[in-house]
Coordinates of C-alpha atoms and ligand atoms in Angstrom, one line a residue:
M1 CA -0.1 0.3 -0.2
I2 CA 1.0 3.8 -0.2
I3 CA 1.0 5.0 3.4
E4 CA 1.1 8.7 4.3
P5 CA 0.9 10.6 7.2
R6 CA -2.7 11.1 9.1
T7 CA -2.3 13.4 11.7
R8 CA -4.5 14.5 14.8
G9 CA -3.5 16.8 17.1
F10 CA 0.1 16.4 18.2
I11 CA -0.4 12.7 17.0
C12 CA 0.8 10.8 13.8
L13 CA -2.0 8.1 13.8
T14 CA -0.2 6.4 10.5
A15 CA 3.5 5.0 10.1
H16 CA 6.0 4.3 7.0
P17 CA 8.2 1.1 7.5
K18 CA 10.7 2.5 4.9
G19 CA 11.3 5.7 6.5
C20 CA 11.7 4.3 10.0
E21 CA 14.0 1.5 8.5
Q22 CA 16.1 4.2 7.0
N23 CA 16.1 6.7 10.3
V24 CA 17.7 3.5 12.0
I25 CA 20.3 2.7 9.2
N26 CA 21.3 6.2 9.4
Q27 CA 21.8 6.3 13.5
I28 CA 23.8 2.8 13.2
D29 CA 26.0 4.5 10.1
Y30 CA 26.5 7.7 12.9
I31 CA 27.5 5.4 15.8
K32 CA 29.6 3.6 13.5
S33 CA 31.5 6.7 12.4
K34 CA 32.3 7.4 15.9
G35 CA 34.4 4.3 16.3
A36 CA 34.1 1.5 19.0
I37 CA 33.0 2.1 22.7
D38 CA 34.8 -0.5 25.1
G39 CA 31.2 -0.3 26.7
P40 CA 28.3 -3.0 27.7
K41 CA 27.9 -6.2 26.4
K42 CA 24.9 -7.5 27.7
V43 CA 22.2 -4.8 27.5
L44 CA 18.3 -4.3 28.6
V45 CA 16.4 -1.5 27.2
I46 CA 13.3 -0.8 28.6
G47 CA 11.4 1.5 26.5
A48 CA 13.4 0.6 23.3
S49 CA 11.8 1.6 20.2
T50 CA 11.9 4.9 20.0
G51 CA 13.6 8.1 21.2
F52 CA 16.3 7.7 23.5
G53 CA 15.7 4.3 24.4
L54 CA 16.1 2.9 20.6
A55 CA 19.0 5.3 20.3
S56 CA 20.7 3.5 23.6
R57 CA 19.9 0.2 22.0
I58 CA 21.7 1.3 18.9
T59 CA 24.6 2.6 20.9
S60 CA 24.7 -0.3 22.8
A61 CA 24.6 -2.9 20.0
F62 CA 26.7 -1.2 17.1
G63 CA 29.3 1.1 19.3
A64 CA 29.9 -1.6 21.8
N65 CA 28.7 -5.1 20.3
A66 CA 26.5 -5.6 22.9
S67 CA 23.6 -8.5 22.8
T68 CA 20.2 -6.6 23.3
I69 CA 17.1 -7.3 24.7
G70 CA 14.5 -4.5 23.8
V71 CA 11.1 -4.4 26.1
Y72 CA 8.3 -2.0 24.3
F73 CA 4.7 -1.2 24.2
E74 CA 4.1 -0.7 20.3
K75 CA 1.2 -1.6 18.0
P76 CA 1.9 -4.5 15.4
P77 CA 0.4 -4.1 11.9
S78 CA -2.4 -5.4 10.0
E79 CA -3.1 -5.9 6.4
G80 CA -4.0 -2.5 5.3
R81 CA -3.1 -0.9 8.5
P82 CA 0.2 0.3 9.7
A83 CA 2.2 -0.4 12.9
S84 CA 2.8 1.9 15.3
P85 CA 6.5 3.7 14.5
G86 CA 8.7 1.7 17.2
W87 CA 7.4 -1.8 15.4
Y88 CA 9.0 -0.7 12.4
N89 CA 11.9 0.8 14.4
T90 CA 12.4 -2.5 15.7
A91 CA 12.1 -4.4 13.2
A92 CA 14.9 -2.9 11.3
F93 CA 17.3 -2.7 14.1
E94 CA 16.8 -6.6 14.7
T95 CA 17.4 -7.2 11.1
Q96 CA 20.5 -4.9 11.0
A97 CA 22.0 -6.5 14.1
H98 CA 21.1 -10.2 13.4
K99 CA 22.8 -9.3 10.0
E100 CA 26.3 -8.3 11.7
G101 CA 25.8 -11.4 13.8
L102 CA 25.0 -9.7 17.1
Y103 CA 22.2 -10.9 19.5
A104 CA 18.8 -8.8 19.6
K105 CA 15.6 -9.6 20.9
S106 CA 12.5 -8.1 22.2
I107 CA 9.6 -8.3 23.8
N108 CA 6.5 -6.4 23.0
G109 CA 4.0 -5.9 25.9
D110 CA 3.4 -3.6 29.2
A111 CA 6.7 -3.3 30.9
F112 CA 4.6 -2.2 34.2
S113 CA 3.4 -5.7 34.2
N114 CA 4.6 -8.7 36.4
E115 CA 3.9 -11.1 33.3
I116 CA 6.4 -8.6 31.1
K117 CA 8.8 -8.7 33.8
R118 CA 8.8 -12.4 34.4
Q119 CA 9.1 -13.0 30.8
T120 CA 12.4 -10.7 30.3
L121 CA 13.8 -12.1 33.5
D122 CA 13.5 -15.9 31.7
L123 CA 14.9 -14.7 28.5
I124 CA 17.5 -13.4 30.0
K125 CA 18.3 -16.1 32.2
E126 CA 17.9 -18.8 29.2
D127 CA 20.2 -16.3 26.3
L128 CA 22.6 -13.8 28.4
G129 CA 22.9 -15.1 31.9
Q130 CA 23.2 -11.8 33.0
V131 CA 23.3 -7.8 32.4
D132 CA 25.5 -5.6 32.7
L133 CA 23.5 -2.5 31.9
V134 CA 19.8 -1.6 32.1
I135 CA 18.9 1.4 30.3
Y136 CA 15.0 2.8 31.7
S137 CA 13.3 4.7 28.8
L138 CA 9.7 4.7 29.4
A139 CA 7.8 7.8 28.8
S140 CA 3.8 6.8 29.3
P141 CA 0.7 8.9 30.1
V142 CA -0.7 5.6 32.4
R143 CA 0.5 2.6 34.3
T144 CA -1.4 0.0 35.9
H145 CA 0.3 -1.1 39.0
P146 CA 1.1 -4.4 39.0
D147 CA -0.1 -5.6 42.6
T148 CA -2.9 -3.8 43.4
G149 CA -4.4 -3.6 39.5
V150 CA -4.9 0.3 40.3
K151 CA -5.0 2.2 37.2
Y152 CA -2.9 5.8 37.6
K153 CA -2.7 8.5 34.6
S154 CA -0.1 11.3 34.5
V155 CA -1.0 15.3 33.6
L156 CA 1.4 17.9 32.8
K157 CA 0.0 20.6 35.0
P158 CA 1.7 23.4 37.1
I159 CA 1.4 23.3 40.6
G160 CA -0.3 25.8 42.6
D161 CA -0.8 28.3 40.2
T162 CA -2.3 28.7 36.9
F163 CA 0.4 28.8 34.2
Q164 CA -0.1 31.6 31.5
N165 CA 2.6 31.9 28.7
K166 CA 3.0 31.2 24.7
T167 CA 2.8 27.8 22.8
V168 CA 2.8 27.1 19.1
D169 CA 0.9 24.6 17.4
F170 CA 3.4 23.6 15.0
H171 CA 1.6 22.2 12.4
T172 CA 0.0 25.7 11.6
G173 CA 2.7 27.9 13.2
K174 CA 0.2 29.8 15.3
V175 CA 1.3 31.1 18.4
T176 CA -1.2 31.3 21.3
E177 CA -1.4 32.1 25.0
V178 CA -2.2 28.9 26.8
S179 CA -3.3 28.7 30.3
I180 CA -2.9 25.7 32.2
A181 CA -4.9 25.1 35.4
P182 CA -3.0 24.0 38.5
A183 CA -2.9 20.2 39.8
E184 CA -5.9 19.1 42.2
G185 CA -6.5 16.4 44.0
D186 CA -3.9 13.2 43.3
D187 CA -2.9 14.6 40.5
I188 CA 0.5 14.6 41.6
E189 CA 0.4 11.3 43.3
N190 CA -0.8 10.0 40.0
T191 CA 1.9 11.8 38.0
V192 CA 4.8 10.2 40.3
A193 CA 3.3 6.7 40.1
V194 CA 3.6 6.7 36.7
M195 CA 6.9 8.5 35.8
G196 CA 8.6 7.8 39.0
G197 CA 11.4 5.7 40.1
E198 CA 8.7 2.9 41.5
D199 CA 8.7 0.5 38.3
W200 CA 12.4 1.3 37.5
K201 CA 13.4 -0.1 41.0
M202 CA 11.3 -3.4 40.8
W203 CA 12.4 -4.3 37.5
I204 CA 16.3 -4.0 39.4
D205 CA 14.7 -5.7 42.6
A206 CA 13.7 -8.6 40.0
L207 CA 16.6 -9.0 38.3
K208 CA 18.8 -8.7 41.3
A209 CA 16.6 -11.7 43.2
E210 CA 17.2 -13.7 40.4
G211 CA 21.0 -13.0 40.4
L212 CA 21.0 -11.5 37.1
L213 CA 22.9 -8.2 37.6
A214 CA 26.3 -8.6 36.5
P215 CA 29.5 -7.7 38.6
D216 CA 30.1 -3.8 37.7
F217 CA 26.0 -3.5 36.5
N218 CA 24.9 -0.3 35.6
T219 CA 21.3 1.1 35.3
V220 CA 20.5 4.4 33.7
A221 CA 17.2 6.0 33.8
Y222 CA 16.5 9.5 31.7
S223 CA 15.4 12.8 33.4
Y224 CA 14.9 16.8 31.8
I225 CA 15.3 19.7 33.8
G226 CA 15.2 22.6 31.2
P227 CA 14.7 26.0 31.7
S228 CA 13.2 28.7 33.5
L229 CA 11.1 29.6 30.8
T230 CA 9.2 26.1 31.3
E231 CA 9.8 25.6 34.7
A232 CA 6.3 26.0 36.0
V233 CA 4.6 23.4 33.2
Y234 CA 7.7 21.1 33.7
R235 CA 10.1 20.6 36.4
K236 CA 8.6 22.5 39.0
G237 CA 5.1 20.8 37.6
T238 CA 3.5 17.6 38.2
I239 CA 6.3 15.6 36.2
G240 CA 9.1 17.4 37.7
R241 CA 7.7 15.8 41.1
A242 CA 8.0 12.7 39.2
K243 CA 11.3 13.4 37.9
D244 CA 12.4 14.0 41.6
H245 CA 11.1 10.7 42.6
L246 CA 13.3 9.3 40.0
E247 CA 16.1 10.7 40.5
A248 CA 15.7 9.9 44.3
T249 CA 15.2 6.4 43.4
A250 CA 18.7 6.5 41.6
F251 CA 20.2 6.5 45.6
D252 CA 17.9 3.9 46.5
I253 CA 18.4 1.6 44.0
T254 CA 22.1 2.2 44.1
D255 CA 22.0 1.0 47.9
T256 CA 20.6 -2.8 47.1
L257 CA 23.3 -2.8 44.5
K258 CA 26.5 -3.0 46.8
D259 CA 27.4 -6.9 46.6
V260 CA 27.3 -6.7 42.5
N261 CA 29.6 -3.2 42.7
G262 CA 26.8 -1.8 41.0
K263 CA 25.2 1.5 40.5
A264 CA 22.1 3.4 39.5
Y265 CA 22.3 7.1 37.4
V266 CA 19.7 9.2 36.2
S267 CA 21.2 11.2 32.9
V268 CA 19.5 14.4 32.5
N269 CA 19.1 14.7 28.5
K270 CA 18.1 17.6 26.3
A271 CA 15.1 18.6 25.0
L272 CA 14.3 16.9 21.7
V273 CA 11.3 16.1 19.2
T274 CA 9.7 12.4 20.5
Q275 CA 6.4 11.3 20.7
A276 CA 6.2 12.0 24.4
S277 CA 7.4 15.9 24.2
S278 CA 5.3 16.9 21.3
A279 CA 2.3 16.4 23.9
I280 CA 3.7 18.7 26.5
P281 CA 2.3 22.2 26.0
V282 CA 4.7 25.1 25.6
I283 CA 7.3 22.7 25.3
P284 CA 7.4 22.7 21.1
L285 CA 8.3 26.5 21.1
Y286 CA 10.4 26.0 23.3
I287 CA 12.1 23.3 21.0
S288 CA 11.7 25.5 18.2
L289 CA 13.7 28.2 19.4
L290 CA 16.3 26.1 21.2
Y291 CA 16.8 24.2 17.9
K292 CA 17.3 27.5 15.7
V293 CA 19.8 28.5 18.4
M294 CA 22.0 25.2 18.7
K295 CA 21.8 24.2 15.1
E296 CA 23.7 28.4 14.5
M297 CA 26.1 27.5 17.2
G298 CA 26.6 24.2 15.4
I299 CA 26.3 22.4 18.9
H300 CA 22.5 20.8 18.0
E301 CA 22.3 17.0 19.3
G302 CA 19.6 14.7 18.1
C303 CA 18.8 11.5 20.7
I304 CA 21.5 9.4 18.8
E305 CA 24.3 11.8 19.2
Q306 CA 23.4 12.2 23.0
I307 CA 23.6 8.8 23.5
Q308 CA 26.9 8.5 21.9
R309 CA 28.1 10.7 24.4
L310 CA 26.8 9.8 27.3
F311 CA 28.2 6.3 26.4
S312 CA 31.7 7.6 25.1
D313 CA 32.4 10.4 27.4
R314 CA 30.4 9.8 30.9
L315 CA 29.1 6.2 31.2
Y316 CA 32.3 4.3 30.1
A317 CA 34.9 7.3 30.2
D318 CA 37.4 6.6 32.5
T319 CA 35.3 8.2 35.4
I320 CA 31.6 9.0 35.5
A321 CA 31.4 13.1 35.6
T322 CA 27.9 13.8 37.3
D323 CA 26.9 17.4 38.8
E324 CA 26.3 17.7 42.7
Q325 CA 23.3 15.4 43.2
G326 CA 24.6 12.8 41.4
R327 CA 23.3 13.1 38.1
I328 CA 24.7 12.6 34.5
R329 CA 24.4 15.8 32.5
I330 CA 24.0 15.5 28.5
D331 CA 22.1 18.8 28.7
D332 CA 25.0 20.9 29.3
W333 CA 25.1 22.5 26.2
E334 CA 21.4 23.5 26.1
M335 CA 22.0 24.8 29.1
R336 CA 24.8 26.8 28.4
D337 CA 24.5 30.3 29.6
D338 CA 25.1 31.6 26.1
V339 CA 22.3 29.6 24.7
Q340 CA 19.7 30.2 27.3
A341 CA 20.4 33.7 27.3
K342 CA 19.6 33.9 23.4
V343 CA 16.5 31.4 23.4
A344 CA 15.1 33.9 26.5
E345 CA 15.8 37.0 23.9
L346 CA 14.1 35.1 21.4
W347 CA 10.8 34.0 23.5
E348 CA 10.0 37.3 23.8
E349 CA 9.6 38.3 20.2
A350 CA 8.2 35.0 19.3
T351 CA 4.5 35.6 17.5
T352 CA 2.8 33.7 14.6
E353 CA 4.5 36.5 12.2
T354 CA 8.5 36.2 13.6
L355 CA 8.5 32.7 14.3
P356 CA 8.9 31.2 11.1
E357 CA 12.2 33.7 11.1
I358 CA 13.3 33.1 14.5
G359 CA 12.7 30.0 15.3
D360 CA 13.3 26.3 13.6
L361 CA 9.7 25.7 13.0
K362 CA 10.5 23.7 9.9
G363 CA 13.5 21.5 12.0
Y364 CA 10.5 20.3 14.8
D365 CA 8.5 19.7 11.8
T366 CA 10.7 17.8 9.7
D367 CA 11.4 16.0 13.2
F368 CA 8.1 15.2 14.3
F369 CA 7.2 13.9 10.7
N370 CA 10.5 11.7 10.7
L371 CA 9.5 10.1 14.2
F372 CA 6.6 8.3 12.3
G373 CA 8.8 7.4 9.0
F374 CA 8.2 10.3 7.0
K375 CA 9.9 13.4 5.0
V376 CA 13.0 10.8 5.2
P377 CA 15.3 11.8 2.9
G378 CA 16.1 8.8 0.4
V379 CA 12.9 7.4 0.8
D380 CA 10.7 6.8 -1.9
Y381 CA 6.9 7.5 -0.6
D382 CA 5.0 6.9 -3.9
A383 CA 6.5 3.2 -4.2
D384 CA 4.3 0.2 -2.7
V385 CA 5.4 -0.9 0.9
N386 CA 4.4 -4.2 2.5
E387 CA 3.2 -2.7 5.7
V388 CA 2.8 -6.0 7.3
V389 CA 6.4 -6.2 8.9
A390 CA 7.7 -8.7 11.2
I391 CA 10.2 -8.3 14.0
P392 CA 12.9 -11.2 13.7
G393 CA 13.7 -11.6 17.0
L394 CA 10.1 -10.8 18.5
Q395 CA 9.5 -13.5 21.2
Ligands
NAD401 P1 9.6 8.1 23.7 O1 8.1 8.3 23.8 O2 10.1 8.1 22.1 O3 9.7 6.3 24.2 C1 9.2 5.6 25.0 C2 9.4 4.6 25.0 O4 8.7 3.4 26.3 C3 8.7 3.6 23.5 O5 9.9 2.7 23.1 C4 7.9 2.8 24.2 O6 7.3 1.4 23.6 C5 7.9 2.6 25.7 N1 6.8 2.5 26.6 C6 5.7 3.4 26.3 N2 5.1 2.7 27.4 C7 4.9 1.5 27.9 C8 5.0 0.5 28.3 N3 3.6 0.2 29.1 N4 5.5 -0.7 28.2 C9 6.4 -0.7 27.7 N5 7.1 0.1 27.2 C10 6.3 1.3 27.0 O7 9.9 9.1 24.7 P2 11.2 9.6 24.7 O8 11.1 11.0 24.7 O9 12.5 8.3 24.1 O10 11.3 9.7 26.7 C11 12.4 8.4 27.2 C12 12.6 8.9 28.4 O11 13.5 9.7 28.2 C13 11.6 9.2 29.3 O12 11.6 9.3 30.7 C14 11.8 10.9 28.9 O13 10.9 11.4 30.5 C15 13.1 10.8 29.0 N6 13.8 12.5 28.4 C16 13.0 12.7 27.3 C17 13.5 14.1 26.7 C18 12.8 14.7 25.4 O14 12.8 16.0 25.3 N7 12.1 13.7 24.6 C19 14.4 14.7 27.2 C20 14.9 14.3 28.4 C21 14.2 12.9 28.8
NA402 NA1 12.7 5.8 24.5

């Protein structure tokens, strides 16, 4: 069939298998171009199919020759109905990995559930024995608690006062004022239950209980801080509380890892266009200005450049540099004073009329469509493609 983008709000309902495949190949080529990393050997990536998790899996496999198991939650294709992009990304990744003789298998299902954890532990036990790195890269709006069955929904709200600021609809380029009412009721607890650290710790506890953590084991979860411009709705809002919890959980996990000489880290990453971040109000306007500034300064990075740097210059460098709160910072270039001063200046000037000039709306739009395999250079979108693609290592 011919597959075209069908957008609804900030999501795209279709995905293109060839475009997704090309994106994965481009990321693999980038990692190979940067040379070998003396990195992990057996890696579990939770949230492995898109964004930072996919980049982590690609970097592990093609940068460090690691065996990888990926866990993700993606919609399979059916005749006449394309899969979600993470399905096609994983199919492409595992095809390329197998071609080079790399072990790569995956599990599609709810990572928050006991069943998916059980399946993953069994697969590690059978095939790898142990893992030396676990990347935790889930981004989900909901979580059903495995013990109680309670379904929590996360919300993106400020805490205390109503938040009012500019935002952009990146499809139309229209800049408007948004007003977001503050969290109420159980909003904060619910958001922490979904995006905080409880599930990360459950995974590591379960792996440890069955002896599946190798000596000198590391685990990394991803966080975000961002500038004062977005603080009220992000880092000091409900999602920020969840990130505070995630960051505190790193210390709790490390406390349990003494006998394997293991350590849990949080890496604070750069703001990037992903399915998760497109849904957050105000962030798309910030990203479109940030992209413009960082591209002009020659310091722009996507997920793959970020994770390559995380592995080569932080996690597997001689010493792991952290900030005073123990966090790895690969948002260092985003947070540079000169970058933030310029973004803050442009923010004041941003209107529907000025944004196409002063912001990188085009870059935002391209990155957004690229997430779904569209607008990828070199892909023939007029050609008939088979939407029913199999993931070779899917269990
Ligand atoms: P993403 O949407 O691209 O990836 C989310 C991944 O989680 C996918 O692989 C998806 O299949 C998987 N997933 C979601 N729900 C699942 C479930 N119930 N069971 C199994 N898998 C599930 O998101 P992303 O932007 O790469 O975010 C990953 C992490 O990075 C998040 O913690 C996010 O807060 C953080 N982060 C993102 C940014 C950004 O700007 N995008 C910046 C810094 C940190
Ligand atoms: Na991810």
